[in-house]
Coordinates of C-alpha atoms and ligand atoms in Angstrom, one line a residue:
M218 CA 26.2 -26.7 32.0
E219 CA 28.9 -24.4 30.6
N220 CA 28.3 -25.0 26.9
F221 CA 24.7 -25.3 26.1
T222 CA 23.9 -26.3 22.5
P223 CA 20.7 -24.6 21.3
V224 CA 17.8 -27.1 20.9
I225 CA 15.2 -26.6 18.2
H226 CA 11.6 -27.6 19.1
R227 CA 9.0 -27.9 16.4
Y228 CA 5.3 -27.4 17.1
E229 CA 2.9 -28.3 14.3
A230 CA -0.5 -26.8 14.8
T231 CA -3.4 -28.5 13.2
V232 CA -6.8 -27.0 12.8
S233 CA -9.0 -29.3 10.6
N234 CA -6.9 -29.8 7.5
F235 CA -4.6 -26.9 8.1
F236 CA -1.0 -27.5 9.2
V237 CA 1.3 -24.7 10.3
N238 CA 4.6 -24.9 12.2
A239 CA 6.1 -22.6 14.7
F240 CA 9.5 -23.3 16.3
L241 CA 11.1 -22.7 19.6
V242 CA 14.9 -22.3 19.9
E243 CA 15.9 -23.2 23.5
T244 CA 19.0 -21.5 24.6
K245 CA 20.9 -21.9 27.9
N246 CA 18.7 -19.4 29.8
G247 CA 15.6 -18.9 27.6
V248 CA 13.6 -19.5 24.5
V249 CA 13.3 -17.7 21.2
A250 CA 10.1 -18.4 19.3
I251 CA 9.9 -18.3 15.5
D252 CA 6.3 -17.4 14.4
A253 CA 3.2 -17.8 16.6
T254 CA 0.7 -20.0 14.7
L255 CA -2.9 -18.8 13.9
A256 CA -5.4 -20.1 16.4
V257 CA -6.2 -19.4 20.1
S258 CA -5.7 -23.0 21.1
S259 CA -2.5 -23.5 19.1
S260 CA -0.8 -20.3 20.3
R261 CA -1.7 -21.3 23.9
T262 CA -0.2 -24.7 23.4
L263 CA 2.9 -23.1 22.0
R264 CA 3.1 -20.9 25.1
S265 CA 2.6 -23.9 27.4
M266 CA 5.5 -25.7 25.7
I267 CA 7.7 -22.8 26.9
D268 CA 6.2 -22.4 30.4
D269 CA 5.5 -26.0 31.3
K270 CA 7.8 -28.2 29.3
I271 CA 11.0 -26.2 28.6
K272 CA 10.4 -24.0 31.7
K273 CA 12.6 -21.1 30.6
P274 CA 11.5 -17.5 29.9
L275 CA 10.5 -16.4 26.4
L276 CA 13.2 -13.9 25.3
A277 CA 11.8 -12.8 21.9
V278 CA 9.6 -13.8 19.0
L279 CA 11.0 -13.7 15.4
V280 CA 8.3 -13.3 12.7
T281 CA 9.0 -14.7 9.2
H282 CA 6.3 -12.9 7.3
G283 CA 2.9 -11.3 7.6
H284 CA 0.4 -14.0 6.7
P285 CA -2.2 -14.5 9.5
D286 CA -1.2 -18.2 10.3
H287 CA 2.2 -16.8 11.5
F288 CA 1.2 -13.8 13.5
T289 CA -2.4 -13.9 14.8
G290 CA -1.3 -16.1 17.7
L291 CA 1.2 -13.5 18.9
A292 CA -1.2 -12.1 21.6
E293 CA -1.7 -15.4 23.3
L294 CA 2.0 -16.5 22.9
T295 CA 3.2 -13.3 24.6
K296 CA 0.3 -12.8 27.0
G297 CA 1.4 -11.0 30.2
L298 CA 5.0 -10.6 28.9
D299 CA 7.0 -7.7 27.6
V300 CA 9.1 -9.3 24.9
P301 CA 10.5 -7.9 21.6
I302 CA 8.7 -9.2 18.5
L303 CA 10.9 -8.7 15.5
A304 CA 10.0 -8.4 11.9
T305 CA 10.8 -6.2 8.9
Q306 CA 8.8 -3.1 8.2
G307 CA 7.6 -4.8 5.0
A308 CA 6.3 -7.8 6.9
I309 CA 4.6 -5.6 9.5
D310 CA 2.9 -3.4 6.9
F311 CA 1.8 -6.6 5.1
A312 CA 0.5 -8.2 8.4
M313 CA -1.6 -5.1 9.1
S314 CA -3.2 -5.1 5.7
E315 CA -3.8 -8.9 5.8
D316 CA -5.4 -8.4 9.3
K317 CA -8.0 -6.1 7.8
E318 CA -8.6 -8.1 4.6
K319 CA -8.7 -11.6 6.1
E320 CA -10.5 -11.1 9.4
P321 CA -14.0 -11.8 7.9
I322 CA -13.0 -15.0 6.2
A323 CA -10.9 -16.1 9.2
L324 CA -13.9 -15.7 11.5
Q325 CA -16.0 -17.7 9.1
I326 CA -13.5 -20.6 8.9
F327 CA -12.1 -20.6 12.4
G328 CA -14.9 -19.1 14.5
D329 CA -13.9 -18.7 18.1
E330 CA -10.5 -20.1 17.3
F331 CA -9.5 -16.9 15.5
P332 CA -8.0 -14.6 18.1
K333 CA -10.1 -11.5 18.8
K334 CA -7.1 -9.7 20.0
R335 CA -4.3 -9.4 17.4
I336 CA -1.0 -7.7 18.0
F337 CA 1.9 -6.9 15.6
P338 CA 5.7 -7.0 15.8
N339 CA 7.0 -4.2 18.0
K340 CA 10.6 -4.1 16.8
V341 CA 11.5 -3.2 13.2
V342 CA 14.6 -5.1 11.9
K343 CA 16.3 -5.2 8.5
G344 CA 17.8 -7.9 6.3
G345 CA 21.5 -8.5 7.0
E346 CA 21.1 -7.7 10.7
T347 CA 22.1 -10.2 13.4
H348 CA 20.1 -10.1 16.7
T349 CA 21.6 -11.9 19.7
F350 CA 19.5 -13.5 22.5
D351 CA 21.2 -15.3 25.4
G352 CA 24.4 -15.4 23.3
V353 CA 22.8 -17.0 20.3
N354 CA 23.0 -15.1 17.0
F355 CA 20.0 -15.0 14.7
L356 CA 20.7 -13.6 11.2
L357 CA 17.8 -12.1 9.2
T358 CA 17.7 -12.4 5.4
D359 CA 15.0 -10.4 3.6
Y360 CA 14.0 -12.0 0.3
G361 CA 11.3 -9.4 -0.5
P362 CA 8.1 -10.5 -2.4
G363 CA 7.6 -14.2 -2.9
E364 CA 5.0 -16.2 -1.1
S365 CA 3.9 -13.0 0.6
D366 CA 4.7 -9.4 -0.1
D367 CA 7.8 -9.6 2.1
D368 CA 9.3 -13.1 2.9
T369 CA 12.1 -13.3 5.4
A370 CA 14.2 -16.1 7.0
W371 CA 16.0 -16.3 10.3
S372 CA 19.1 -18.5 10.6
L373 CA 21.5 -19.6 13.3
D374 CA 24.7 -21.7 13.5
I375 CA 24.8 -24.7 15.8
D376 CA 28.1 -26.5 15.9
G377 CA 29.0 -25.2 12.4
I378 CA 25.7 -26.3 10.8
K379 CA 23.3 -23.7 9.5
H380 CA 19.7 -23.9 10.6
V381 CA 17.4 -21.8 8.6
F382 CA 13.7 -20.9 9.5
L383 CA 12.2 -20.2 6.1
G384 CA 8.6 -19.3 6.9
D385 CA 6.7 -20.1 3.7
I386 CA 9.4 -19.7 1.2
I387 CA 9.3 -23.5 1.2
H388 CA 6.3 -25.8 1.7
N389 CA 7.5 -29.4 2.1
H390 CA 5.0 -31.4 0.1
M391 CA 2.0 -29.3 0.9
H392 CA 0.0 -27.2 -1.5
C393 CA 1.0 -23.5 -2.0
F394 CA -0.5 -20.1 -1.9
F395 CA -0.1 -18.0 -5.0
R396 CA -2.8 -15.4 -4.1
D397 CA -0.2 -12.6 -3.6
G398 CA 0.9 -12.8 -7.2
H399 CA 4.7 -13.0 -6.8
A400 CA 5.4 -16.4 -8.3
I401 CA 8.3 -15.2 -10.5
E402 CA 10.0 -13.5 -7.6
W403 CA 9.4 -16.6 -5.5
L404 CA 11.3 -18.7 -8.1
K405 CA 14.2 -16.2 -7.9
N406 CA 14.1 -16.5 -4.1
L407 CA 14.5 -20.3 -4.5
D408 CA 17.6 -19.7 -6.6
R409 CA 18.9 -17.4 -3.8
L410 CA 18.5 -20.3 -1.4
L411 CA 20.6 -22.5 -3.6
D412 CA 23.4 -19.8 -3.7
Q413 CA 23.3 -19.3 0.1
Y414 CA 23.0 -22.8 1.4
D415 CA 24.4 -26.3 0.7
H416 CA 23.7 -29.9 1.4
T417 CA 24.7 -29.6 5.1
T418 CA 22.0 -26.9 5.9
S419 CA 18.9 -27.8 7.9
L420 CA 15.8 -26.0 6.6
Y421 CA 12.7 -25.5 8.7
T422 CA 9.5 -24.6 6.8
C423 CA 6.2 -23.5 8.3
H424 CA 4.3 -26.1 6.3
G425 CA 5.6 -29.6 6.4
D426 CA 8.6 -31.5 7.9
P427 CA 12.1 -30.0 8.3
C428 CA 14.2 -30.9 5.3
G429 CA 17.4 -30.3 3.4
I430 CA 18.3 -28.2 0.3
E431 CA 17.0 -30.8 -2.1
I432 CA 13.5 -29.6 -1.3
V433 CA 14.2 -26.4 -3.2
Y434 CA 14.3 -28.4 -6.5
W435 CA 10.9 -30.0 -5.7
H436 CA 9.4 -26.7 -4.8
R437 CA 10.7 -25.0 -7.9
A438 CA 9.0 -27.7 -10.0
Y439 CA 5.7 -27.2 -8.1
I440 CA 5.7 -23.5 -8.9
Q441 CA 6.7 -24.1 -12.5
A442 CA 4.0 -26.8 -12.9
F443 CA 1.3 -24.4 -11.6
I444 CA 2.4 -21.5 -13.8
G445 CA 2.8 -23.8 -16.9
I446 CA -0.5 -25.5 -16.5
L447 CA -2.4 -22.3 -15.8
K448 CA -0.8 -20.6 -18.9
S449 CA -1.7 -23.6 -21.1
M450 CA -5.3 -23.5 -19.8
L451 CA -5.7 -19.8 -20.2
K452 CA -4.4 -19.7 -23.7
G453 CA -4.9 -15.9 -23.8
K454 CA -8.2 -15.9 -21.9
S455 CA -8.4 -13.7 -18.8
S456 CA -10.0 -16.3 -16.5
L457 CA -11.0 -19.9 -16.0
N458 CA -14.5 -21.3 -15.6
E459 CA -15.3 -23.6 -12.6
D460 CA -14.6 -26.8 -14.5
E461 CA -11.2 -25.5 -15.6
K462 CA -10.3 -24.3 -12.1
N463 CA -11.2 -27.8 -10.8
A464 CA -9.1 -29.3 -13.6
L465 CA -6.1 -27.1 -12.6
V466 CA -6.4 -28.2 -9.0
G467 CA -6.6 -31.8 -10.2
K468 CA -3.4 -31.4 -12.2
M469 CA -1.7 -30.0 -9.1
Q470 CA -3.0 -32.9 -7.0
S471 CA -1.6 -35.2 -9.7
F472 CA 1.8 -33.4 -9.2
L473 CA 1.4 -33.6 -5.4
P474 CA -1.1 -36.4 -4.5
N475 CA -2.4 -35.1 -1.2
D476 CA -4.8 -32.4 0.0
K477 CA -2.6 -30.9 2.7
T478 CA -3.1 -27.1 2.8
L479 CA -5.0 -27.5 -0.5
F480 CA -7.2 -24.5 0.5
L481 CA -4.2 -22.3 0.2
L482 CA -4.1 -23.2 -3.5
T483 CA -7.8 -22.8 -4.1
Y484 CA -8.2 -19.6 -2.0
E485 CA -9.7 -16.8 -4.3
M486 CA -8.5 -18.5 -7.5
D487 CA -10.1 -15.8 -9.7
K488 CA -8.2 -13.1 -7.9
T489 CA -5.1 -15.2 -8.0
I490 CA -5.3 -15.6 -11.7
A491 CA -6.1 -11.9 -12.3
L492 CA -3.1 -10.8 -10.2
L493 CA -0.7 -13.3 -11.9
R494 CA -1.9 -11.9 -15.2
K495 CA -1.4 -8.3 -14.1
N496 CA 2.1 -9.2 -12.9
G497 CA 3.0 -10.8 -16.2
V498 CA 3.4 -14.3 -14.7
V499 CA 0.8 -16.0 -17.0
Ligands
LIG103 ZN1 2.7 -17.5 4.0

């Protein structure tokens, strides 16, 4: 086994109608995890994929951004181990503020499935840096605000093909979260993806199936549809009433006829609209 080609394992965690992926990159002598999922059971399953299926040591965890469904599983994933957990300072700061803000609602939705013990990344990294584990190079790109306050992606080359772990910069045909108010920057980040990658690139998103660069055009249209319809419904008003909010969600479900991660779209809609107005998006 002189030349070992890294193998990418996807784990899709499902809690009720909520889908979130984490990924394991198997190297010759170990495993690098990308994100940790949200729940107690899902992060334990992810850990058991490493211990019982792949049977190689966990070398590091790379975190894409600070939304709870990507980091609250870290304690279970790394339980009993001393491994580096890498993220940008922006993602760590955001995770810490999210942890305070979202704990009550997470307990309400997920109950005992929401981990009581949460830990945060322990190694601060910067965009443009490459971090090597077991001879495999992982390049970090920091996109700044987008779906969260600081979106990042980790990429590696396998046999000349780029494999990019995009976190939530892309949702593959699942509804999206605009509550952090950075829809305009998000669109710019999508343009950046088109500059950076081409038709040969493999993209791994935390919501939905792995895909190619063509997904960027779909995703751009989803964001533009949301902004455009919201603008047209607001017509200078500062908020929408319940019927109007339902109509907006109906239009988005007409654009994307499913209810996958729909609660991300409907979460705190009044606050979402207020923030998008404050940021000049609508
Ligand atoms: Zn997110």
